PDB file of C-alpha atoms in Angstrom:
ATOM      1  CA  MET A  69      15.595  19.246  52.203  1.00 86.00           C
ATOM      2  CA  SER A  70      12.271  21.027  52.116  1.00 94.00           C
ATOM      3  CA  VAL A  71       9.224  20.350  49.624  1.00 98.00           C
ATOM      4  CA  LEU A  72       9.941  23.383  47.455  1.00 98.00           C
ATOM      5  CA  ILE A  73       6.875  25.071  45.696  1.00 98.00           C
ATOM      6  CA  PHE A  74       6.244  27.582  42.900  1.00 97.00           C
ATOM      7  CA  VAL A  75       3.624  29.813  43.503  1.00 96.00           C
ATOM      8  CA  ASP A  76       2.224  31.195  40.439  1.00 94.00           C
ATOM      9  CA  ILE A  77       1.242  34.822  40.279  1.00 90.00           C
ATOM     10  CA  ALA A  78      -1.263  36.423  37.801  1.00 88.00           C
ATOM     11  CA  GLU A  79      -2.189  40.270  37.920  1.00 87.00           C
ATOM     12  CA  GLY A  80      -0.770  40.209  41.850  1.00 87.00           C
ATOM     13  CA  GLN A  81      -2.896  37.409  42.689  1.00 92.00           C
ATOM     14  CA  VAL A  82      -1.579  33.761  43.825  1.00 94.00           C
ATOM     15  CA  LYS A  83      -3.532  31.168  41.159  1.00 95.00           C
ATOM     16  CA  LYS A  84      -5.679  28.907  42.958  1.00 96.00           C
ATOM     17  CA  ALA A  85      -3.540  25.774  41.202  1.00 98.00           C
ATOM     18  CA  SER A  86      -0.540  27.454  43.293  1.00 97.00           C
ATOM     19  CA  LEU A  87      -2.795  27.390  46.424  1.00 97.00           C
ATOM     20  CA  GLU A  88      -3.854  23.872  46.025  1.00 98.00           C
ATOM     21  CA  ALA A  89      -0.002  22.698  44.920  1.00 98.00           C
ATOM     22  CA  MET A  90       1.230  24.027  48.334  1.00 98.00           C
ATOM     23  CA  SER A  91      -1.871  22.352  49.705  1.00 98.00           C
ATOM     24  CA  TYR A  92      -0.461  18.602  48.691  1.00 98.00           C
ATOM     25  CA  GLY A  93       3.222  19.624  49.076  1.00 98.00           C
ATOM     26  CA  ALA A  94       2.454  20.007  52.447  1.00 98.00           C
ATOM     27  CA  LYS A  95       1.437  16.873  52.773  1.00 98.00           C
ATOM     28  CA  VAL A  96       4.125  15.680  50.899  1.00 98.00           C
ATOM     29  CA  ALA A  97       6.321  17.441  53.228  1.00 98.00           C
ATOM     30  CA  GLU A  98       4.955  15.788  56.218  1.00 98.00           C
ATOM     31  CA  GLN A  99       5.150  12.343  54.936  1.00 98.00           C
ATOM     32  CA  LEU A 100       8.639  12.406  54.111  1.00 98.00           C
ATOM     33  CA  GLY A 101       9.487  14.029  57.548  1.00 98.00           C
ATOM     34  CA  THR A 102      10.696  17.856  56.762  1.00 98.00           C
ATOM     35  CA  THR A 103       8.657  21.502  55.553  1.00 97.00           C
ATOM     36  CA  ALA A 104       7.275  22.500  52.442  1.00 98.00           C
ATOM     37  CA  GLU A 105       9.059  25.947  51.145  1.00 98.00           C
ATOM     38  CA  GLY A 106       7.147  28.269  48.381  1.00 97.00           C
ATOM     39  CA  VAL A 107       8.688  30.108  45.858  1.00 97.00           C
ATOM     40  CA  VAL A 108       7.368  33.843  44.497  1.00 96.00           C
ATOM     41  CA  LEU A 109       8.659  35.563  42.133  1.00 95.00           C
ATOM     42  CA  GLY A 110       7.541  39.209  41.138  1.00 89.00           C
ATOM     43  CA  SER A 111       5.267  41.740  42.862  1.00 85.00           C
ATOM     44  CA  PRO A 112       1.755  39.853  44.543  1.00 85.00           C
ATOM     45  CA  THR A 113      -0.170  42.541  45.863  1.00 85.00           C
ATOM     46  CA  GLU A 114      -1.314  39.355  48.737  1.00 83.00           C
ATOM     47  CA  ASP A 115      -0.105  39.152  51.874  1.00 89.00           C
ATOM     48  CA  LEU A 116       2.535  36.434  51.761  1.00 91.00           C
ATOM     49  CA  ALA A 117       2.594  35.645  55.016  1.00 90.00           C
ATOM     50  CA  ALA A 118      -1.187  34.472  54.698  1.00 92.00           C
ATOM     51  CA  LEU A 119      -0.034  31.682  52.339  1.00 94.00           C
ATOM     52  CA  GLY A 120       1.428  29.862  55.316  1.00 95.00           C
ATOM     53  CA  ILE A 121      -2.531  28.734  56.242  1.00 97.00           C
ATOM     54  CA  TYR A 122      -1.857  25.948  52.986  1.00 97.00           C
ATOM     55  CA  GLY A 123       1.222  24.442  55.078  1.00 97.00           C
ATOM     56  CA  VAL A 124       4.031  26.395  54.136  1.00 97.00           C
ATOM     57  CA  SER A 125       6.536  27.225  56.526  1.00 97.00           C
ATOM     58  CA  LYS A 126       8.297  29.767  54.509  1.00 96.00           C
ATOM     59  CA  ILE A 127       8.173  31.643  51.863  1.00 96.00           C
ATOM     60  CA  HIS A 128      11.290  32.842  49.387  1.00 96.00           C
ATOM     61  CA  HIS A 129      10.060  35.881  47.573  1.00 95.00           C
ATOM     62  CA  VAL A 130      12.119  37.316  44.707  1.00 95.00           C
ATOM     63  CA  ASN A 131      11.167  40.439  43.508  1.00 92.00           C
ATOM     64  CA  ASN A 132      12.987  42.593  40.898  1.00 90.00           C
ATOM     65  CA  ALA A 133      11.477  44.247  37.904  1.00 88.00           C
ATOM     66  CA  ALA A 134      13.079  41.475  35.065  1.00 90.00           C
ATOM     67  CA  LEU A 135      10.622  39.174  36.887  1.00 89.00           C
ATOM     68  CA  SER A 136       7.620  40.896  35.709  1.00 83.00           C
ATOM     69  CA  HIS A 137       7.282  39.129  32.693  1.00 84.00           C
ATOM     70  CA  LEU A 138       7.797  35.031  31.864  1.00 87.00           C
ATOM     71  CA  ASP A 139      10.968  34.494  31.082  1.00 92.00           C
ATOM     72  CA  ALA A 140      11.295  30.975  31.087  1.00 95.00           C
ATOM     73  CA  GLN A 141      15.545  30.742  31.695  1.00 97.00           C
ATOM     74  CA  LEU A 142      15.491  33.407  34.231  1.00 96.00           C
ATOM     75  CA  TYR A 143      12.981  31.499  36.473  1.00 96.00           C
ATOM     76  CA  THR A 144      15.003  28.302  35.778  1.00 96.00           C
ATOM     77  CA  LYS A 145      17.812  30.207  36.873  1.00 96.00           C
ATOM     78  CA  VAL A 146      16.006  31.898  40.145  1.00 96.00           C
ATOM     79  CA  ILE A 147      14.437  28.733  41.013  1.00 97.00           C
ATOM     80  CA  ALA A 148      17.659  26.618  41.310  1.00 97.00           C
ATOM     81  CA  GLN A 149      19.414  29.361  42.912  1.00 96.00           C
ATOM     82  CA  VAL A 150      16.532  29.318  45.449  1.00 96.00           C
ATOM     83  CA  ALA A 151      16.606  25.533  45.680  1.00 95.00           C
ATOM     84  CA  GLU A 152      20.746  25.371  46.553  1.00 94.00           C
ATOM     85  CA  SER A 153      20.036  28.135  49.197  1.00 91.00           C
ATOM     86  CA  THR A 154      17.703  25.895  50.897  1.00 82.00           C
TER      87      THR A 154
END
């Protein structure tokens, strides 16, 4: 089982706290002998492949117009589906 990290996006950019969370999550994953994976919801303008420098081995990107505005129930449902598939 991988360590799954939610990558928060604001105005198309990955938030600094998410970069820190990915680095920390990657360290935890290494201690557990597994991988770290990120979950991105919405439409970032950044190159998601570049997030690998923070230690994540895979990015799960779910892009849907419904995800452009924060909806806690929808976000929870989508993240749970990603978690079940990893």
